[in-house]
Coordinates of N, CA and C in Angstrom, one line a residue:
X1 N 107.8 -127.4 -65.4 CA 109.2 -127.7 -65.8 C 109.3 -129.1 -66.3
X2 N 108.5 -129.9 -65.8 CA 108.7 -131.6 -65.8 C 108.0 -131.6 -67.2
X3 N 106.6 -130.8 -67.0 CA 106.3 -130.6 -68.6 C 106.7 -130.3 -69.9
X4 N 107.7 -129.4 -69.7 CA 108.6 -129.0 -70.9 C 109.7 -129.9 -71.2
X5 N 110.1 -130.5 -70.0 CA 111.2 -131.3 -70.2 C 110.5 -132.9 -70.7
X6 N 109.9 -133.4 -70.4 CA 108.9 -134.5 -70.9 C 108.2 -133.8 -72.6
X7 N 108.2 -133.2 -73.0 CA 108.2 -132.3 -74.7 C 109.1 -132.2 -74.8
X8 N 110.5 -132.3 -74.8 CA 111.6 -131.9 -75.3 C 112.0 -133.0 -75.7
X9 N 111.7 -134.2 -74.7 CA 112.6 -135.2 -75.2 C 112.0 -136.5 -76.1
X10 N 110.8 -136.7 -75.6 CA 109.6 -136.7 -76.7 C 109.9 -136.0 -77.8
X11 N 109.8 -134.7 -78.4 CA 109.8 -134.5 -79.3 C 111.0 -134.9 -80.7
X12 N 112.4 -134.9 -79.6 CA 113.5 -135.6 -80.2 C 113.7 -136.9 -80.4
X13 N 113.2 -137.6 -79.2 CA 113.0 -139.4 -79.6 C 112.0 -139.5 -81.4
X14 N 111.0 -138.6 -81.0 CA 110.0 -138.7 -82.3 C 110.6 -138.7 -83.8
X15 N 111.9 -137.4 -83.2 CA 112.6 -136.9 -84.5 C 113.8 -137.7 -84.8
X16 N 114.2 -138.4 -83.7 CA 115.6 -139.3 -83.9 C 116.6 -137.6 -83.6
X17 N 116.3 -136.5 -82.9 CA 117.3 -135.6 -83.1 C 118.5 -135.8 -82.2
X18 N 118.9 -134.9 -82.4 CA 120.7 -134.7 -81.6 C 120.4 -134.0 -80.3
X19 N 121.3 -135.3 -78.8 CA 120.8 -135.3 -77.8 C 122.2 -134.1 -77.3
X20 N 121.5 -133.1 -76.8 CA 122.6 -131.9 -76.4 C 122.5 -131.5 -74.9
X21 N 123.6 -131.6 -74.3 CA 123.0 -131.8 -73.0 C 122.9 -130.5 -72.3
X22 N 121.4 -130.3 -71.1 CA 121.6 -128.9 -70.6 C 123.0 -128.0 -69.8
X23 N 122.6 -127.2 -70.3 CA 123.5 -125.9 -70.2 C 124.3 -125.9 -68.7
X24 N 125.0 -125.5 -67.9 CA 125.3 -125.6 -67.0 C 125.2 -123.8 -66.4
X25 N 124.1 -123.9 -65.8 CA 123.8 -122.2 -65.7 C 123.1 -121.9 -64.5
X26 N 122.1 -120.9 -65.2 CA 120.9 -120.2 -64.5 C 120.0 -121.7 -63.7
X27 N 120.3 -122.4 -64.4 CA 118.7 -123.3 -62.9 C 119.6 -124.5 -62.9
X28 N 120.9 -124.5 -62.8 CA 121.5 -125.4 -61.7 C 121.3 -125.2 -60.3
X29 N 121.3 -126.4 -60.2 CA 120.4 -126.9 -58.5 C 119.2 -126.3 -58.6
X30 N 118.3 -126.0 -59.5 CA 116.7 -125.4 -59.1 C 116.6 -123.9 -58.8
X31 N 118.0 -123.4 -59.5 CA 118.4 -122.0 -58.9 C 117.3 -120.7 -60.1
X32 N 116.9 -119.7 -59.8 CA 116.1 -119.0 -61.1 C 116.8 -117.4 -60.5
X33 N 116.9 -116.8 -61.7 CA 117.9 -115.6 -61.4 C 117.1 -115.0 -60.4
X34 N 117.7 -114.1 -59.3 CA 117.5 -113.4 -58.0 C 116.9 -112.0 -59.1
X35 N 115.8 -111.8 -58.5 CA 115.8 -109.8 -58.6 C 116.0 -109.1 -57.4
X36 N 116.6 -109.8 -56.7 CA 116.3 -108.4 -55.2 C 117.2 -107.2 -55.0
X37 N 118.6 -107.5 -56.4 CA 119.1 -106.2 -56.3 C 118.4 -105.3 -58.0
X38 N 117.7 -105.8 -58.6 CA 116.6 -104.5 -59.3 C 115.7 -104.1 -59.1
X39 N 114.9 -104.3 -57.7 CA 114.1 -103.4 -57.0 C 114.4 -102.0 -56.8
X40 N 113.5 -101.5 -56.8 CA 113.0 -100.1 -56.8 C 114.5 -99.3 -55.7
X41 N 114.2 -99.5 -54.8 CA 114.9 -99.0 -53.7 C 116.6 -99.0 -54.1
X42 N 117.0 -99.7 -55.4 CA 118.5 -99.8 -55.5 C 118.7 -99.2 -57.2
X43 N 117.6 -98.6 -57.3 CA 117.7 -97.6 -58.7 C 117.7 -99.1 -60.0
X44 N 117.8 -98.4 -60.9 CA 117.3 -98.8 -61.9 C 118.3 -99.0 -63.4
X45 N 119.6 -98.4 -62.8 CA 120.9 -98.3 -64.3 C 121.3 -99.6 -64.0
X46 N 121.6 -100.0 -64.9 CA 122.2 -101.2 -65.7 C 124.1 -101.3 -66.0
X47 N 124.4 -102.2 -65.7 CA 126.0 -101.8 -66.0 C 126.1 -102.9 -67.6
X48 N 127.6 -101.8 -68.3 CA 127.2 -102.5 -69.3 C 128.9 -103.6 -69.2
X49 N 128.2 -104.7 -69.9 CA 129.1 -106.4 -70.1 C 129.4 -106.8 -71.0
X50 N 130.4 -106.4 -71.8 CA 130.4 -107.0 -73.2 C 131.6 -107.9 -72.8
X51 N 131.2 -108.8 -74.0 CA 131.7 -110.0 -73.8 C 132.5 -110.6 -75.2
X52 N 133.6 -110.9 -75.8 CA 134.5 -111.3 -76.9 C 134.3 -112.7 -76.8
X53 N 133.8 -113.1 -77.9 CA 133.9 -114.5 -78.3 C 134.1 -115.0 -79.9
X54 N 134.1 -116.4 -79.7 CA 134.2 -117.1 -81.1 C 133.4 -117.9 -80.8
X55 N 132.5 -118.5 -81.7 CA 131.7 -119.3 -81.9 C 132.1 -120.8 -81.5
X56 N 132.9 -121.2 -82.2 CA 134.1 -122.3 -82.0 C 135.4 -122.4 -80.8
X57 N 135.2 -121.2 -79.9 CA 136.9 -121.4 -79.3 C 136.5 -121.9 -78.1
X58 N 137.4 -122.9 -77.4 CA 136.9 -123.6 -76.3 C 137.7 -122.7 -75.2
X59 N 138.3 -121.7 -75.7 CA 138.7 -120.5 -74.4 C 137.1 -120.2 -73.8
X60 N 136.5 -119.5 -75.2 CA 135.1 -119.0 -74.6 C 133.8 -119.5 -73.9
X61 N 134.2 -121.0 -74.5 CA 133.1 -122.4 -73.8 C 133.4 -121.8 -72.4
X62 N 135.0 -122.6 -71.9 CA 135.0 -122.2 -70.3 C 135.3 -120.8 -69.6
X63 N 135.1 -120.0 -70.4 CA 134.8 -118.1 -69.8 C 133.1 -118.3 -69.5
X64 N 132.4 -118.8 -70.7 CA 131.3 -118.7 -70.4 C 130.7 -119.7 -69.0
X65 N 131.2 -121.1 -69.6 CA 130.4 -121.7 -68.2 C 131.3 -121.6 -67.0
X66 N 132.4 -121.3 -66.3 CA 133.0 -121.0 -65.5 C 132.9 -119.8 -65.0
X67 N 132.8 -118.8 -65.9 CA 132.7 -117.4 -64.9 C 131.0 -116.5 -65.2
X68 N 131.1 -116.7 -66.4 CA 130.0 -115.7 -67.1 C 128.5 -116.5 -66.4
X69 N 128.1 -117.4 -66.7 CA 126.8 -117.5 -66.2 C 126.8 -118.2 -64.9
X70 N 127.3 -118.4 -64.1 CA 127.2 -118.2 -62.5 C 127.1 -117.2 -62.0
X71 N 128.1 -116.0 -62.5 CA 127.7 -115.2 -62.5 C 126.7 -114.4 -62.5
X72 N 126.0 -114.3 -63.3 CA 124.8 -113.8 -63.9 C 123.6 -114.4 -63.4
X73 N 123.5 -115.4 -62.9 CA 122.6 -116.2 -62.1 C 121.9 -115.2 -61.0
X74 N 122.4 -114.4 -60.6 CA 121.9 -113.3 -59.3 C 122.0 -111.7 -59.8
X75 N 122.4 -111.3 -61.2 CA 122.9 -110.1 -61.7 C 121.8 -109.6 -63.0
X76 N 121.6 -111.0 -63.3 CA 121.1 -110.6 -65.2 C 120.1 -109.2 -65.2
X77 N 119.9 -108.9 -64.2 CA 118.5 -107.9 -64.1 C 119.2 -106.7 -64.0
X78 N 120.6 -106.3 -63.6 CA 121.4 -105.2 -63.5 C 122.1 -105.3 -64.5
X79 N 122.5 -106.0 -65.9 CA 123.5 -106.0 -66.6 C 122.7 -105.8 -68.2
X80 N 123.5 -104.9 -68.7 CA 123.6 -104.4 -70.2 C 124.1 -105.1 -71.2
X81 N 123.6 -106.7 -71.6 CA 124.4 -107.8 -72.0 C 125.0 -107.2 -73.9
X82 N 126.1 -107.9 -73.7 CA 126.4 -107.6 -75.2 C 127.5 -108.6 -75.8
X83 N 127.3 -109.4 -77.1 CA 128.0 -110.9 -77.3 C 128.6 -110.1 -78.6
X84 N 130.1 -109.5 -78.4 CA 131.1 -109.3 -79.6 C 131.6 -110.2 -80.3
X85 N 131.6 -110.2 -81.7 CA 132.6 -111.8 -82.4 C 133.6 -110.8 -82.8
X86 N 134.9 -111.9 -82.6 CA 136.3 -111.6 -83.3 C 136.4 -112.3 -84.3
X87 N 137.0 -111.3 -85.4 CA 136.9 -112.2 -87.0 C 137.7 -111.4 -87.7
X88 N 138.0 -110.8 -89.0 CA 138.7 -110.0 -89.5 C 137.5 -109.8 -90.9
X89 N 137.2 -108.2 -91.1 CA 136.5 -108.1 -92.3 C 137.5 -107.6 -93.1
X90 N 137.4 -108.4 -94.6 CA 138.0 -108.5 -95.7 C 137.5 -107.1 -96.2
X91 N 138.4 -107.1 -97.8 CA 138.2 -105.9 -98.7 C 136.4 -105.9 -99.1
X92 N 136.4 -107.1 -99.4 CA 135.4 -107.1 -100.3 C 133.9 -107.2 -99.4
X93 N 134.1 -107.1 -98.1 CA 132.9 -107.4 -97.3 C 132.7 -108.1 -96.6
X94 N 133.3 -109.8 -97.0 CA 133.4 -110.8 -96.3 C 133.7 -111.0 -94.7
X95 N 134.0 -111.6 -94.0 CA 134.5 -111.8 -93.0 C 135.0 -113.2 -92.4
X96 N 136.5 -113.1 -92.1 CA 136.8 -114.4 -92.2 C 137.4 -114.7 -90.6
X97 N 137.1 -115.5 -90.4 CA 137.1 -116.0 -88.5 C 137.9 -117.3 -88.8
X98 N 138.4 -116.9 -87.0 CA 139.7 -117.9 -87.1 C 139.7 -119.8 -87.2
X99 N 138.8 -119.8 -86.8 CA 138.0 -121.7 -87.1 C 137.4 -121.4 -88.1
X100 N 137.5 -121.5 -88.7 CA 137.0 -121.5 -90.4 C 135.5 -120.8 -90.6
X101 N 135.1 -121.2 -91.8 CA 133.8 -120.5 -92.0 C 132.3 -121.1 -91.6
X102 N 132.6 -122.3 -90.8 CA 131.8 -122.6 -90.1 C 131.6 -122.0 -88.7
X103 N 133.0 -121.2 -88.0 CA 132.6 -120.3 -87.1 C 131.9 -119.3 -87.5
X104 N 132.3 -119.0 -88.8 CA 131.5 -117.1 -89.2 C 129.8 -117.9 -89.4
X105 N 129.5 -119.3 -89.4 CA 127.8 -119.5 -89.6 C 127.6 -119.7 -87.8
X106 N 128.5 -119.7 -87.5 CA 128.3 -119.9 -86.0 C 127.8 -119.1 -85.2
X107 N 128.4 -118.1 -85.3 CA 128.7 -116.4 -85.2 C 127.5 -115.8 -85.5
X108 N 127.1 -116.2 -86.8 CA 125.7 -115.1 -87.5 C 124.3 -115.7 -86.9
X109 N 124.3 -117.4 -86.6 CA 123.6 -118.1 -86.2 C 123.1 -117.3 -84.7
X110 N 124.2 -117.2 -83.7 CA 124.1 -116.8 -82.2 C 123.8 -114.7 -82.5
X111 N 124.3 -114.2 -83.6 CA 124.1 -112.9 -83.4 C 122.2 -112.7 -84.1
X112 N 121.8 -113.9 -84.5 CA 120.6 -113.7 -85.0 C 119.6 -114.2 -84.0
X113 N 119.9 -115.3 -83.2 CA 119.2 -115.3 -81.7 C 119.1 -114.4 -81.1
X114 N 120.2 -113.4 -80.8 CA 120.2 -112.2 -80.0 C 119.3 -111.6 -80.7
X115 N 118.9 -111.0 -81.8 CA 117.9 -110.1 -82.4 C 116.7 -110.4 -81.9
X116 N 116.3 -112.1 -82.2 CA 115.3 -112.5 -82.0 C 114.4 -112.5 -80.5
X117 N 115.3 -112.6 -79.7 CA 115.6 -112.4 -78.5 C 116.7 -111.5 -77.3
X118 N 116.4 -110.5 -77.0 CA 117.9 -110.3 -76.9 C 117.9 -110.2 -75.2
X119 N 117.1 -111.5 -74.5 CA 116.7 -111.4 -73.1 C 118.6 -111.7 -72.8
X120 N 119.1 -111.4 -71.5 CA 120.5 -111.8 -71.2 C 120.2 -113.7 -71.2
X121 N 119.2 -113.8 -70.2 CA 119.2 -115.5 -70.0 C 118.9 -116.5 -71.2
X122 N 118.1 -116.1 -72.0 CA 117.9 -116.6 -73.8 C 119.2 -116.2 -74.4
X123 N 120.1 -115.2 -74.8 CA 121.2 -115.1 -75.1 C 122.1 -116.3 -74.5
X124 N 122.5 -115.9 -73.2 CA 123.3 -116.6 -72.9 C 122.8 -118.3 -72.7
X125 N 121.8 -119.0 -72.4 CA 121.5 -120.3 -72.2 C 121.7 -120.9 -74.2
X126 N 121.1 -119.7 -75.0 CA 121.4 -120.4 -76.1 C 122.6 -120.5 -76.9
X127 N 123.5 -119.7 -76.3 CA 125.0 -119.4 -76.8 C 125.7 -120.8 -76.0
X128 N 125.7 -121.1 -75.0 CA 125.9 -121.8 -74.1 C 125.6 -123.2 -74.2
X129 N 124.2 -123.1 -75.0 CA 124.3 -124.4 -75.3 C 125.1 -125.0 -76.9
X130 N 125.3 -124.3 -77.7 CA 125.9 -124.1 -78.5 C 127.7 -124.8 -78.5
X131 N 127.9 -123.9 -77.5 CA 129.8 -124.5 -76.9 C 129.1 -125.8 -76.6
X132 N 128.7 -126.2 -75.6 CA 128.8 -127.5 -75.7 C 128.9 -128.6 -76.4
X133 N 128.7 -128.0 -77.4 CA 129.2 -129.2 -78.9 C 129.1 -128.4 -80.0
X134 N 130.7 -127.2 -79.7 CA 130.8 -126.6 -81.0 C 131.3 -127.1 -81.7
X135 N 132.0 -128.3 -81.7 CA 132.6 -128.6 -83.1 C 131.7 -129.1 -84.0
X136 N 130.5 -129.0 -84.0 CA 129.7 -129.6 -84.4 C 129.3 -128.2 -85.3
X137 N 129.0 -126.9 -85.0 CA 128.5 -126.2 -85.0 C 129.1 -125.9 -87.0
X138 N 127.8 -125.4 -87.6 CA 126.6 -125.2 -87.3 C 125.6 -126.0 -87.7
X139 N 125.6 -127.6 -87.2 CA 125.5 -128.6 -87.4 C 123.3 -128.1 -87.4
X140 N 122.6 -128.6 -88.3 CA 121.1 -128.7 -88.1 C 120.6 -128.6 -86.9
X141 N 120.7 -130.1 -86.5 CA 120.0 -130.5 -85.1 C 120.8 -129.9 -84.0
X142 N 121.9 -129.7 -84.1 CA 122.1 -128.9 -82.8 C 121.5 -127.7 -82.9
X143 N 121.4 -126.9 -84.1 CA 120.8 -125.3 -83.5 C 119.4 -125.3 -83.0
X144 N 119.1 -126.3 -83.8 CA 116.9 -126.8 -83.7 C 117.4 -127.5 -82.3
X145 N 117.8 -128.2 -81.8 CA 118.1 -128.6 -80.3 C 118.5 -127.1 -79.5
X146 N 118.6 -126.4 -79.7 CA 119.4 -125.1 -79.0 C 118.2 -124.2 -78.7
X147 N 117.6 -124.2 -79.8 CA 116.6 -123.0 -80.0 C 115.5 -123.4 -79.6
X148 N 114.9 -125.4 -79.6 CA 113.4 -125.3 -78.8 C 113.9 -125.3 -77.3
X149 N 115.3 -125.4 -77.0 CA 115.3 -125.5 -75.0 C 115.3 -124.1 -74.6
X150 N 115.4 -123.0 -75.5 CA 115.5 -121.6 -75.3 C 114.6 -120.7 -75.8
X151 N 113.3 -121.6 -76.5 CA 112.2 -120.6 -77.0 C 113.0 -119.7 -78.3
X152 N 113.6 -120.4 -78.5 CA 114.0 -119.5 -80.1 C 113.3 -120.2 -81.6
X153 N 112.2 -119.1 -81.6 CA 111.7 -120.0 -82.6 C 112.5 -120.6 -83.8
X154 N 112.3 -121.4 -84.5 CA 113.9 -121.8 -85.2 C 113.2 -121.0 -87.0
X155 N 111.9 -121.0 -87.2 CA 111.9 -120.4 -88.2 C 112.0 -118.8 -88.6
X156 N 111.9 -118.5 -87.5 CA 112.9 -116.9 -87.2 C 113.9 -117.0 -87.5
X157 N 115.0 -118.2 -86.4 CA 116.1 -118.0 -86.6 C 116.4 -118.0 -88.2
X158 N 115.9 -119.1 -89.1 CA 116.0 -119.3 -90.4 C 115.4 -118.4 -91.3
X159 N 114.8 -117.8 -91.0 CA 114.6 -116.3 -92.2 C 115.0 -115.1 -91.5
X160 N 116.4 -115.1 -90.3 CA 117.0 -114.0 -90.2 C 118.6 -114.5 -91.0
X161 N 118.9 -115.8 -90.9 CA 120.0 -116.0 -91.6 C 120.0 -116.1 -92.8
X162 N 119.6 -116.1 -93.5 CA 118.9 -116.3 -94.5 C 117.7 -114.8 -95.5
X163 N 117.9 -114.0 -94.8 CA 117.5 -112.9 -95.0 C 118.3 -112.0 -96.2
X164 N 117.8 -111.5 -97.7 CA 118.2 -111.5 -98.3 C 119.6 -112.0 -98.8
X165 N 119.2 -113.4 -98.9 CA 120.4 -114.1 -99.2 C 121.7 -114.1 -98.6
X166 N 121.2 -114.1 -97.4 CA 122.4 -114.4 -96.7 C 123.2 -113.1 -95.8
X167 N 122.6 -112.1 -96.7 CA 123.5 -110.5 -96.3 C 123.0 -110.0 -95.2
X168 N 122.2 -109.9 -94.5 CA 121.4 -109.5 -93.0 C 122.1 -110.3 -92.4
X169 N 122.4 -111.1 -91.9 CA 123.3 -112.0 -91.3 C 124.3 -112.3 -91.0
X170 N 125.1 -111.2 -92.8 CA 126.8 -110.9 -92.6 C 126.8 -109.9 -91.9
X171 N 126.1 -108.5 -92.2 CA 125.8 -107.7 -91.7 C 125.8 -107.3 -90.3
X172 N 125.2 -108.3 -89.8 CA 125.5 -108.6 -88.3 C 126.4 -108.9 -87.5
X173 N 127.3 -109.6 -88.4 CA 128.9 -110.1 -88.4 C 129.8 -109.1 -88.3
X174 N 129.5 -108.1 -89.7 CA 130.3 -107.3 -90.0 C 130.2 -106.3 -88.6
X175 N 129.0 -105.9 -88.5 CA 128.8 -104.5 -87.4 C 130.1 -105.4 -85.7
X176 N 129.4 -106.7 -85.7 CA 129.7 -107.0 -84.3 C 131.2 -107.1 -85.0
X177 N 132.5 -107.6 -85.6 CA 133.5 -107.8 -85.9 C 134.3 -106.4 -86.0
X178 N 133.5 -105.2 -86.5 CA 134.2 -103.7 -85.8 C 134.1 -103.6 -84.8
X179 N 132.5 -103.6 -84.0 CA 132.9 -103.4 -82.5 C 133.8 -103.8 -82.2
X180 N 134.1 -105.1 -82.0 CA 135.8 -105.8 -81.5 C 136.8 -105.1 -81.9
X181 N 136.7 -105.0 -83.2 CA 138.2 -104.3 -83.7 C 138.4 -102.8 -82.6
X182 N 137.0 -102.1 -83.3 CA 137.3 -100.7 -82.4 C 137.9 -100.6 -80.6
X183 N 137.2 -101.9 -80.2 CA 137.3 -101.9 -78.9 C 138.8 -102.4 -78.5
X184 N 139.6 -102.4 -79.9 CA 141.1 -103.1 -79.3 C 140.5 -104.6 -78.5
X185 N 139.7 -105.6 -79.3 CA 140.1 -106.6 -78.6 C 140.3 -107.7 -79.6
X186 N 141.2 -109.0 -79.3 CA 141.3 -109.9 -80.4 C 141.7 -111.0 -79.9
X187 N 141.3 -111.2 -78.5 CA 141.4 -112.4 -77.6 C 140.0 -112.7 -77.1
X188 N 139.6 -114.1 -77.5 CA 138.0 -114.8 -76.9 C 138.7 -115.9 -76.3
X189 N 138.4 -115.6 -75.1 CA 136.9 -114.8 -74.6 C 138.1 -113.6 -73.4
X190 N 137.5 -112.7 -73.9 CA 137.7 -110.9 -72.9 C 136.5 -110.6 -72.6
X191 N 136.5 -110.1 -71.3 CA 135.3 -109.9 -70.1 C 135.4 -107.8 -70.2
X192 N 134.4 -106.8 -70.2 CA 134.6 -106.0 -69.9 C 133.6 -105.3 -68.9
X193 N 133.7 -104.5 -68.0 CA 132.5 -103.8 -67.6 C 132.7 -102.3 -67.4
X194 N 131.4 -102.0 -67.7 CA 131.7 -100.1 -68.2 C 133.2 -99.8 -69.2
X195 N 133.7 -100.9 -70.1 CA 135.0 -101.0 -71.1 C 135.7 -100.9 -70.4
X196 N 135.7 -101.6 -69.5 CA 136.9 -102.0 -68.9 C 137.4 -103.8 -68.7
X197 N 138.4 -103.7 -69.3 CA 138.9 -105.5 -69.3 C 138.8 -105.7 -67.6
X198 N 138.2 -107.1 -67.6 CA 138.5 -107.2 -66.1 C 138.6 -108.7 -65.6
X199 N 138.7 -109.5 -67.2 CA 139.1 -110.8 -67.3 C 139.4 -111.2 -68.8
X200 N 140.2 -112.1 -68.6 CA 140.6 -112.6 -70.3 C 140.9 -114.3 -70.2
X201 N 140.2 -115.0 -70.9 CA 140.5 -116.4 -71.1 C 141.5 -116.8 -72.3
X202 N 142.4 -117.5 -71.7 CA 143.3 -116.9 -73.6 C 144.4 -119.0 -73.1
X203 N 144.1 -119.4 -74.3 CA 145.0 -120.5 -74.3 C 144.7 -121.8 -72.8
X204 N 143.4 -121.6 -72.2 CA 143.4 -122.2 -71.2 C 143.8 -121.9 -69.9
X205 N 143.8 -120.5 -69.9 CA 144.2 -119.9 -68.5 C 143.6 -118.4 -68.4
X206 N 143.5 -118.0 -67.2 CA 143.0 -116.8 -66.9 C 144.1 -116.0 -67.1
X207 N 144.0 -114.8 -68.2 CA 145.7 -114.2 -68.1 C 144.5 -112.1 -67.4
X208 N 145.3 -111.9 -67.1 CA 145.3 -110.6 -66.9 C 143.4 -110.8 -66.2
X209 N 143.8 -111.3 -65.1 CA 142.4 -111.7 -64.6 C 142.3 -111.9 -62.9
X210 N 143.0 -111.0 -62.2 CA 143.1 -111.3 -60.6 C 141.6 -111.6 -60.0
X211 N 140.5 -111.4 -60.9 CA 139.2 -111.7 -60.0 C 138.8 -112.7 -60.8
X212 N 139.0 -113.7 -61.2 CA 138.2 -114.3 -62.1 C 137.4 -116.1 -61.5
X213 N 136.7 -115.6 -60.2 CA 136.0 -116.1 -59.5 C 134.3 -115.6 -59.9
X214 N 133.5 -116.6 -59.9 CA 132.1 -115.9 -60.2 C 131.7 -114.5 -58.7
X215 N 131.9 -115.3 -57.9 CA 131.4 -114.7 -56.5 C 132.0 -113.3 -56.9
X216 N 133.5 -112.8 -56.8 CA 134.0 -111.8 -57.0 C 133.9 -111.0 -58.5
X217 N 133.2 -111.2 -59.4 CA 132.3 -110.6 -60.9 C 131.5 -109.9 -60.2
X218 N 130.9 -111.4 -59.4 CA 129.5 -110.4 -59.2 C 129.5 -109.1 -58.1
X219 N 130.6 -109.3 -57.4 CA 130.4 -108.3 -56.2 C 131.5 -107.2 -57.0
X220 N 131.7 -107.3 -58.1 CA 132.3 -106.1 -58.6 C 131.4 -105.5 -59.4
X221 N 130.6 -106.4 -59.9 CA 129.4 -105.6 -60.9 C 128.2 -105.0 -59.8
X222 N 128.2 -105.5 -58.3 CA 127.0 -104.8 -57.2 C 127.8 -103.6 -57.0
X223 N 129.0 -103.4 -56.9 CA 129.7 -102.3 -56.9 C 129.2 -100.5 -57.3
X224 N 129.8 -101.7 -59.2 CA 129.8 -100.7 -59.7 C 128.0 -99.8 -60.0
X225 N 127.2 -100.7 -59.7 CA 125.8 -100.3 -60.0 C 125.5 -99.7 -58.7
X226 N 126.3 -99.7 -57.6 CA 125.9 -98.8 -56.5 C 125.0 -100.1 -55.4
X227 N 125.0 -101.1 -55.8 CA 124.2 -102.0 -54.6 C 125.0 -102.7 -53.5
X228 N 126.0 -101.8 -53.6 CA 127.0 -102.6 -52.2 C 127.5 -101.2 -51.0

């Protein structure tokens, strides 16, 4: 780890790049996700977690680092991860999102990591690092800062966005911006499990969210997977 971390910052001093600071997650305090409830003996189904966001909204920043990945710190191995964007598609194909159209490169940027990767802890550490300076987004050096602390190769990411001119990557937009619609949701960040809302971040407060503690997520998702 001392290794990777001594290359990372080397390699940005070298580059003069943009200093982005680590994620607040999975290996706070030294911590590395638990598998002891996906052992054998507690079966093998997955609960599914979809999650409503915007690229840009600082509702979703603190849904994610406040509930979502503390969470998941002891779970990722029982959960069916899934990252929905809210946006509205146009007549003509387009898709236009509520922070301008630098969220919709925001959006296609993070739905094209997923492809590339679609591990929960790579999703979420690179989405995560992301909020931390979205207004920046979809700023160069922050996604190339995003992508080498997450093993996202960045010339992947750049010939999936970029992928016939640009349309594989709306495409992505487009599919994830129906799920939301179909799902009735249009508040980021909304929490679901097995479709069911079970938290909403909306305006800087928890609304329609009586458990919206990590501790009690997680012991609702051991629940529902039968490990309690």
């Amino acid at each position: 780890m001392a290794l990777i971390l001594c290359f990372w910052i080397l390699s940005f001093v070298i580059r003069g790049g943009l200093s982005v600071p680590s994620p607040v997650a999975w290996y706070a305090n030294g911590k590395t996700p638990s598998r002891r409830y996906g052992s054998p003996a507690y079966g093998t189904s997955k609960i599914p977690m979809d999650i409503y966001i915007m690229s840009k909204c600082p509702d979703a920043r603190d849904c994610m680092q406040m509930l979502i990945l503390p969470t998941m710190q002891n779970v990722s191995d029982i959960i069916d991860l899934n990252l929905s964007y809210i946006g509205t598609e146009n007549a003509d194909g387009s898709v236009t999102c509520k922070h301008g159209p630098t969220e919709c490169q925001g959006n296609i940027i993070e739905l094209c990591a997923a492809q590339i990767n679609p591990d929960p802890k790579t999703i979420l550490g690179f989405t995560m690092c992301m909020y931390l300076q979205y207004p920046l987004i979809p700023n160069r050096e922050l996604v190339e800062s995003c992508a080498l602390q997450h093993w996202i190769p960045i010339e992947k990411l750049d010939e999936c966005t970029s992928r016939d001119n640009g349309e594989f990557g709306m495409s992505l937009l487009r599919k994830s911006v129906a799920k939301s619609a179909e799902d009735e949701v249009k508040i980021s960040c909304t929490v679901k499990l097995e479709g069911k809302t079970v938290c909403v971040r909306d305006g800087g407060e928890w609304v329609d969210c009586p458990r919206h503690e990590p501790q009690e997520l997680e012991d609702d998702i051991k629940k529902l997977a039968g490990k309690q």
